[in-house]
Amino acid sequence: RLDAELERHQQLLTILFVDIVGSTRFYDQHGDLAGLVMVQKVLDTLTPLIEQHDGVVAKTIGDAILAWFRNAQIAVRCGISMQRALDARNQNRPPGDKIHIRVSLNLGLGLLKEKDVFGDVVNVASRIEKVTDSDEIAISPSVYEQIRHLPDIQVRQKGKGIEFKGKAEKLDLYSVIWREGEEPAGPAPPRPSSEQLALATGLHKGLAELARKETPAEEKPRAKGKAPRAAPHEPAPAPPSRVGKGTVVMGVEEAEKPAAAGMSFELVLVRGDGSLGQHYPVDKPGLILGRDRGEIQLPADKQLAPEHARFTQLGDALYVEDISGGPGVFRRLRRPQILQPGDVVMLGRQKFAFQTGAAVEAAPEASPKKTQMFGAQTAAAPPQLEQLDDNGQVVKRFPLSDAETTFGRSSGTHTFPDDRYMSGQHARLFRGPEGFFLEDQNSTNGSYLRIRKRALVKDGDILLVGGQLLKVVAETH
């Protein structure tokens, strides 16, 4: 599907807009040729600063530059360098020869196409630029969330509930103090609310989709006297951590904690016996885990990519992003999960790709010479699971013709007796009103679904990254 394919190209990016203040007046006073020369000189000054800060110039629009960064802190430092560079140039120049700029930044989901970037994150950054003053760096709540803990970057509140043309919602804005020696008038602004972060990033749309995907197909009736099923944000009972029947244990899932305000997150290694090992705090934006790069390095794991996963906290939410370029990041199922075409699941050590049925030509019957006629009817092949080898190649196909298909080491529609990591009865796929669902059958090692580029992760989630099991642990301040 097109939306799923586009989602693969979305990334969490920081957008920077910079434009020259008063360029129209400069053209009027000095003429078109002088105006073009001035604009080009400014662009020649600012563009290298973007590149030096690992940014990418998406395009120049007259006297403005649109650029994007993978790291919000670096993007803000780039904006500071821009203002200071032009401030140094303006020293000892007459007022008519001074050049001023305004810089606006926003962090959110962007759609990359080569060097260009699209999406609401760009629109919000552009609208912020419209209300940014000369010599100012204005930032959105999502950018402030990423830099508010930095001791060397001071921020003041620019305004609360600012209206933008074409937007029903109102956004809080902040201003970065970039002049050396200048101090804010009061204390640092408070932490942005979750609602403000959602408006700035556009992740409220993704969160709604994630919530829908994590909703079970149906609620099973419960016996009298039993407590109602836990809501997604409430503590959920942990599956039994049985170690029988010769199954090799990968990890043991524990109960989920309720969400709370003011959270910090840790990634905790889960050992083979289910006990918890090394703790890794998510103490910086865009924390990277990899084999030999990033803040968390696990060189002994050859299944890890050099840079495998990126973890970003926004408010009280933690996101994981797959940057492995192939191996993927998998999350253990905690409830039935609807499958989308192209989803990759892991049961034991077996990987499968879910595919919906494609139309296939019916047997030729219209022509006596058995020539297929134009307009002949087509039949839809049933949905199927494609078993993948280590290189991602299809080695076997399992049609999902029935209402339910089960997988296990010794019991089920399809069995894998040589897979010691698969439980006797491991998982089932069943047809629900909205499509096919995957449900774990209280297996020892769990069933895993590969995330599509990025996903919201919750306290208690178990991630499979390379050969490592990592548990997400949230702590309340």
CSV table of C-alpha atoms in Angstrom, one decimal, residues 38-355:
chain,number,residue,atom,x,y,z
A,38,MET,CA,23.8,40.4,-1.3
A,39,VAL,CA,21.5,37.4,-1.1
A,40,GLN,CA,24.1,35.1,-2.7
A,41,LYS,CA,26.8,36.3,-0.2
A,42,VAL,CA,24.5,35.5,2.7
A,43,LEU,CA,23.6,32.1,1.3
A,44,ASP,CA,27.3,31.4,0.8
A,45,THR,CA,27.9,32.3,4.5
A,46,LEU,CA,25.1,30.2,5.9
A,47,THR,CA,25.2,27.1,3.7
A,48,PRO,CA,28.6,25.9,4.9
A,49,LEU,CA,27.4,26.4,8.5
A,50,ILE,CA,24.6,24.0,7.8
A,51,GLU,CA,26.9,21.4,6.3
A,52,GLN,CA,29.4,21.8,9.2
A,53,HIS,CA,26.6,20.9,11.6
A,54,ASP,CA,25.7,17.8,9.7
A,55,GLY,CA,22.6,19.4,8.2
A,56,VAL,CA,21.2,19.0,4.7
A,57,VAL,CA,20.1,22.0,2.5
A,58,ALA,CA,16.8,20.8,1.0
A,59,LYS,CA,16.3,24.0,-1.1
A,60,THR,CA,16.8,27.7,-1.3
A,61,ILE,CA,13.7,29.8,-1.9
A,62,GLY,CA,14.7,33.3,-3.0
A,63,ASP,CA,16.3,34.7,0.1
A,64,ALA,CA,15.4,31.8,2.3
A,65,ILE,CA,17.0,28.4,3.1
A,66,LEU,CA,15.1,25.2,4.1
A,67,ALA,CA,17.4,22.6,5.8
A,68,TRP,CA,16.9,19.5,7.9
A,69,PHE,CA,18.9,17.8,10.6
A,70,ARG,CA,18.7,14.5,12.4
A,71,ASN,CA,19.6,16.0,15.7
A,72,ALA,CA,17.7,18.9,17.2
A,73,GLN,CA,20.5,20.0,19.5
A,74,ILE,CA,22.9,20.3,16.6
A,75,ALA,CA,20.2,22.2,14.6
A,76,VAL,CA,19.8,24.8,17.3
A,77,ARG,CA,23.6,25.2,17.6
A,78,CYS,CA,23.6,25.8,13.8
A,79,GLY,CA,21.1,28.5,14.2
A,80,ILE,CA,23.2,30.1,16.9
A,81,SER,CA,26.3,30.0,14.6
A,82,MET,CA,24.3,31.6,11.9
A,83,GLN,CA,23.2,34.6,14.0
A,84,ARG,CA,26.6,35.0,15.5
A,85,ALA,CA,28.3,34.9,12.0
A,86,LEU,CA,26.1,37.7,10.7
A,87,ASP,CA,26.4,39.7,13.9
A,88,ALA,CA,30.1,39.6,13.5
A,89,ARG,CA,29.8,40.7,9.9
A,90,ASN,CA,27.6,43.6,10.9
A,91,GLN,CA,30.1,45.1,13.4
A,92,ASN,CA,31.3,48.5,12.3
A,93,ARG,CA,29.0,48.6,9.3
A,94,PRO,CA,26.5,51.4,8.6
A,95,PRO,CA,22.9,50.5,9.4
A,96,GLY,CA,22.0,50.3,5.7
A,97,ASP,CA,24.6,47.7,5.0
A,98,LYS,CA,23.8,45.4,7.9
A,99,ILE,CA,22.1,42.1,7.2
A,100,HIS,CA,19.7,40.4,9.6
A,101,ILE,CA,18.1,37.0,9.6
A,102,ARG,CA,15.4,35.1,11.4
A,103,VAL,CA,15.6,31.4,12.2
A,104,SER,CA,12.8,29.0,13.0
A,105,LEU,CA,13.0,25.4,14.0
A,106,ASN,CA,10.6,22.5,14.4
A,107,LEU,CA,11.0,18.8,15.1
A,108,GLY,CA,8.5,16.2,13.8
A,109,LEU,CA,7.9,13.6,11.2
A,110,GLY,CA,9.2,14.5,7.8
A,111,LEU,CA,9.0,12.6,4.5
A,112,LEU,CA,12.4,12.6,2.7
A,113,LYS,CA,12.8,12.3,-1.0
A,114,GLU,CA,16.5,12.5,-1.8
A,115,LYS,CA,17.5,15.8,-0.2
A,116,ASP,CA,14.1,17.4,-0.1
A,117,VAL,CA,11.7,17.1,2.8
A,118,PHE,CA,8.0,17.3,3.0
A,119,GLY,CA,5.2,17.1,5.6
A,120,ASP,CA,3.4,19.0,8.3
A,121,VAL,CA,6.7,19.4,10.2
A,122,VAL,CA,7.8,21.7,7.3
A,123,ASN,CA,4.5,23.6,7.3
A,124,VAL,CA,4.8,24.3,11.1
A,125,ALA,CA,8.4,25.5,10.8
A,126,SER,CA,7.3,27.8,8.0
A,127,ARG,CA,4.5,29.2,10.1
A,128,ILE,CA,6.9,29.8,13.0
A,129,GLU,CA,9.2,31.7,10.7
A,130,LYS,CA,6.3,34.1,9.8
A,131,VAL,CA,6.1,35.2,13.5
A,132,THR,CA,9.8,35.2,14.2
A,133,ASP,CA,11.5,38.6,14.8
A,134,SER,CA,14.6,39.9,13.2
A,135,ASP,CA,17.8,38.5,14.8
A,136,GLU,CA,15.7,35.8,16.6
A,137,ILE,CA,15.8,32.0,16.8
A,138,ALA,CA,12.3,30.8,17.4
A,139,ILE,CA,11.7,27.1,18.2
A,140,SER,CA,8.7,24.9,18.7
A,141,PRO,CA,7.8,22.9,21.9
A,142,SER,CA,9.3,19.7,20.4
A,143,VAL,CA,12.7,21.4,19.8
A,144,TYR,CA,12.6,23.0,23.3
A,145,GLU,CA,12.0,19.5,24.8
A,146,GLN,CA,15.2,18.3,23.2
A,147,ILE,CA,17.4,21.2,24.4
A,148,ARG,CA,15.9,22.3,27.7
A,149,HIS,CA,18.4,20.3,29.8
A,150,LEU,CA,21.4,21.8,28.1
A,151,PRO,CA,23.3,24.2,30.5
A,152,ASP,CA,24.9,26.2,27.7
A,153,ILE,CA,21.8,27.0,25.7
A,154,GLN,CA,19.4,29.5,27.3
A,155,VAL,CA,15.7,29.8,26.3
A,156,ARG,CA,12.9,32.2,27.1
A,157,GLN,CA,9.2,31.9,26.4
A,158,LYS,CA,8.3,33.7,23.2
A,159,GLY,CA,4.6,33.3,23.5
A,160,LYS,CA,1.8,31.0,24.6
A,161,GLY,CA,-1.1,29.9,22.5
A,162,ILE,CA,0.1,31.6,19.3
A,163,GLU,CA,-2.4,31.3,16.4
A,164,PHE,CA,-1.2,30.3,12.9
A,165,LYS,CA,-3.0,30.9,9.6
A,166,GLY,CA,-4.6,27.7,8.5
A,167,LYS,CA,-4.2,25.9,11.8
A,168,ALA,CA,-7.0,25.5,14.3
A,169,GLU,CA,-4.6,24.7,17.2
A,170,LYS,CA,-2.5,27.2,19.1
A,171,LEU,CA,1.2,26.6,19.7
A,172,ASP,CA,3.5,27.7,22.4
A,173,LEU,CA,6.8,29.1,21.1
A,174,TYR,CA,10.3,29.7,22.6
A,175,SER,CA,13.2,32.0,21.8
A,176,VAL,CA,16.9,30.9,22.0
A,177,ILE,CA,19.3,33.4,23.5
A,178,TRP,CA,22.3,33.4,21.2
A,179,ARG,CA,24.2,36.6,22.1
A,180,GLU,CA,27.1,35.9,24.4
A,181,GLY,CA,26.7,37.3,27.8
A,182,GLU,CA,22.9,37.8,27.5
A,183,GLU,CA,20.9,36.2,30.3
A,184,PRO,CA,17.2,35.3,30.4
A,185,ALA,CA,14.9,37.6,32.4
A,186,GLY,CA,13.5,34.8,34.5
A,187,PRO,CA,13.6,31.1,35.1
A,188,ALA,CA,13.6,28.6,32.2
A,189,PRO,CA,10.1,27.9,30.7
A,190,PRO,CA,8.3,24.9,32.0
A,191,ARG,CA,8.4,21.6,30.2
A,192,PRO,CA,6.0,21.5,27.2
A,193,SER,CA,2.8,19.6,27.6
A,194,SER,CA,2.1,16.4,25.7
A,195,GLU,CA,-0.6,18.2,23.7
A,196,GLN,CA,1.9,20.8,22.6
A,197,LEU,CA,4.5,18.2,21.6
A,198,ALA,CA,1.9,16.3,19.6
A,199,LEU,CA,0.9,19.5,17.8
A,200,ALA,CA,4.5,20.4,16.9
A,201,THR,CA,5.6,16.9,15.8
A,202,GLY,CA,2.5,15.6,14.1
A,203,LEU,CA,2.9,12.4,16.1
A,204,HIS,CA,-0.6,12.7,17.4
A,205,LYS,CA,-1.7,11.2,14.0
A,206,GLY,CA,0.8,8.3,14.4
A,207,LEU,CA,-0.2,7.7,18.0
A,208,ALA,CA,-3.8,7.3,17.0
A,209,GLU,CA,-2.8,4.8,14.4
A,210,LEU,CA,-0.5,2.9,16.9
A,211,ALA,CA,-3.4,2.8,19.4
A,212,ARG,CA,-5.7,1.3,16.7
A,213,LYS,CA,-3.1,-1.3,15.7
A,214,GLU,CA,-2.6,-2.4,19.3
A,215,THR,CA,-6.4,-2.8,20.0
A,216,PRO,CA,-7.4,-6.5,20.1
A,217,ALA,CA,-9.9,-7.6,17.5
A,218,GLU,CA,-12.5,-8.4,20.2
A,219,GLU,CA,-12.9,-8.5,23.9
A,220,LYS,CA,-13.5,-12.0,25.1
A,221,PRO,CA,-16.2,-12.4,27.7
A,222,ARG,CA,-14.9,-12.8,31.2
A,223,ALA,CA,-16.2,-15.0,34.0
A,224,LYS,CA,-18.2,-13.6,36.9
A,225,GLY,CA,-16.0,-12.1,39.6
A,226,LYS,CA,-13.0,-11.6,37.4
A,227,ALA,CA,-11.5,-8.2,37.0
A,228,PRO,CA,-12.0,-6.4,33.6
A,229,ARG,CA,-9.2,-6.6,31.1
A,230,ALA,CA,-6.5,-4.0,31.7
A,231,ALA,CA,-6.6,-1.0,29.5
A,232,PRO,CA,-3.5,-0.3,27.4
A,233,HIS,CA,-2.3,2.3,30.0
A,234,GLU,CA,-3.0,0.1,33.0
A,235,PRO,CA,-0.8,-2.7,34.4
A,236,ALA,CA,-1.3,-5.8,32.4
A,237,PRO,CA,-0.7,-9.3,33.8
A,238,ALA,CA,2.6,-10.9,32.7
A,239,PRO,CA,2.4,-14.1,30.8
A,240,PRO,CA,3.6,-17.2,32.7
A,241,SER,CA,7.4,-17.6,32.5
A,242,ARG,CA,7.4,-21.3,32.0
A,243,VAL,CA,10.7,-23.1,31.0
A,244,GLY,CA,9.4,-26.5,30.3
A,245,LYS,CA,9.3,-28.8,27.3
A,246,GLY,CA,12.9,-28.2,26.3
A,247,THR,CA,12.4,-24.6,25.1
A,248,VAL,CA,15.4,-22.4,25.2
A,249,VAL,CA,14.5,-19.2,27.0
A,250,MET,CA,15.2,-15.8,25.3
A,251,GLY,CA,13.7,-13.6,28.0
A,252,VAL,CA,10.8,-13.2,30.4
A,253,GLU,CA,8.3,-10.4,30.1
A,254,GLU,CA,7.2,-8.6,33.2
A,255,ALA,CA,4.0,-6.7,34.0
A,256,GLU,CA,3.6,-3.2,32.6
A,257,LYS,CA,3.6,-0.2,34.9
A,258,PRO,CA,1.0,2.6,34.5
A,259,ALA,CA,2.1,5.6,32.6
A,260,ALA,CA,2.9,8.7,34.7
A,261,ALA,CA,4.1,12.2,34.2
A,262,GLY,CA,7.7,13.2,34.4
A,263,MET,CA,9.2,9.9,33.2
A,264,SER,CA,12.7,8.8,32.3
A,265,PHE,CA,13.5,5.6,30.5
A,266,GLU,CA,16.1,2.9,30.6
A,267,LEU,CA,16.9,0.0,28.3
A,268,VAL,CA,17.7,-3.1,30.3
A,269,LEU,CA,19.4,-6.2,28.8
A,270,VAL,CA,17.4,-9.4,29.4
A,271,ARG,CA,19.6,-12.4,29.9
A,272,GLY,CA,18.9,-15.9,28.6
A,273,ASP,CA,17.5,-17.0,32.0
A,274,GLY,CA,15.1,-14.1,32.0
A,275,SER,CA,17.0,-12.1,34.6
A,276,LEU,CA,17.9,-8.4,34.0
A,277,GLY,CA,21.4,-7.3,33.2
A,278,GLN,CA,23.1,-4.0,32.2
A,279,HIS,CA,21.0,-0.9,32.5
A,280,TYR,CA,21.3,1.8,29.8
A,281,PRO,CA,19.6,5.2,30.6
A,282,VAL,CA,18.1,7.0,27.7
A,283,ASP,CA,19.7,10.2,28.8
A,284,LYS,CA,20.1,12.1,25.6
A,285,PRO,CA,17.9,12.8,22.6
A,286,GLY,CA,18.5,10.5,19.6
A,287,LEU,CA,20.5,7.9,21.6
A,288,ILE,CA,21.9,5.3,19.2
A,289,LEU,CA,22.5,1.6,19.9
A,290,GLY,CA,24.8,-0.3,17.6
A,291,ARG,CA,27.6,-2.8,17.2
A,292,ASP,CA,30.4,-0.2,17.1
A,293,ARG,CA,28.8,3.2,16.9
A,294,GLY,CA,26.5,5.3,19.1
A,295,GLU,CA,26.1,5.8,22.9
A,296,ILE,CA,25.4,2.1,23.5
A,297,GLN,CA,27.9,-0.2,21.7
A,298,LEU,CA,27.7,-4.0,21.9
A,299,PRO,CA,30.6,-5.2,19.7
A,300,ALA,CA,30.2,-8.9,20.5
A,301,ASP,CA,26.8,-9.1,18.8
A,302,LYS,CA,27.5,-9.7,15.1
A,303,GLN,CA,23.8,-9.5,14.4
A,304,LEU,CA,23.8,-5.8,15.2
A,305,ALA,CA,24.3,-3.2,12.5
A,306,PRO,CA,27.0,-0.6,13.2
A,307,GLU,CA,24.2,1.8,14.0
A,308,HIS,CA,21.0,-0.3,14.6
A,309,ALA,CA,18.4,1.7,16.6
A,310,ARG,CA,17.7,5.3,17.6
A,311,PHE,CA,15.8,6.1,20.8
A,312,THR,CA,14.2,9.5,21.3
A,313,GLN,CA,12.1,10.7,24.2
A,314,LEU,CA,9.5,13.3,23.6
A,315,GLY,CA,7.7,14.4,26.8
A,316,ASP,CA,6.6,11.2,28.5
A,317,ALA,CA,6.8,9.1,25.3
A,318,LEU,CA,9.7,7.1,24.0
A,319,TYR,CA,10.1,6.2,20.4
A,320,VAL,CA,12.4,3.7,18.8
A,321,GLU,CA,13.6,4.1,15.2
A,322,ASP,CA,15.0,1.4,13.0
A,323,ILE,CA,18.2,2.7,11.4
A,324,SER,CA,19.8,-0.7,10.8
A,325,GLY,CA,19.3,-0.7,7.0
A,326,GLY,CA,18.1,-4.3,7.0
A,327,PRO,CA,18.2,-6.5,10.1
A,328,GLY,CA,15.4,-4.6,11.8
A,329,VAL,CA,14.0,-4.0,15.3
A,330,PHE,CA,11.3,-6.3,16.6
A,331,ARG,CA,8.9,-5.8,19.5
A,332,ARG,CA,7.3,-8.6,21.5
A,333,LEU,CA,3.6,-8.8,21.2
A,334,ARG,CA,1.6,-8.1,24.4
A,335,ARG,CA,-1.9,-8.5,22.8
A,336,PRO,CA,-3.3,-9.6,19.4
A,337,GLN,CA,-1.8,-7.4,16.7
A,338,ILE,CA,-3.4,-6.7,13.3
A,339,LEU,CA,-1.0,-7.4,10.4
A,340,GLN,CA,-0.3,-5.1,7.5
A,341,PRO,CA,1.0,-6.2,4.1
A,342,GLY,CA,4.8,-6.5,4.3
A,343,ASP,CA,4.9,-6.9,8.1
A,344,VAL,CA,7.7,-9.2,9.3
A,345,VAL,CA,7.1,-11.4,12.3
A,346,MET,CA,9.5,-13.7,14.3
A,347,LEU,CA,8.3,-16.9,15.9
A,348,GLY,CA,11.2,-18.7,17.6
A,349,ARG,CA,14.0,-18.3,15.1
A,350,GLN,CA,11.7,-18.3,12.1
A,351,LYS,CA,11.0,-15.1,10.2
A,352,PHE,CA,7.9,-14.6,8.2
A,353,ALA,CA,6.5,-11.8,6.0
A,354,PHE,CA,2.8,-11.3,5.8
A,355,GLN,CA,1.4,-10.7,2.4
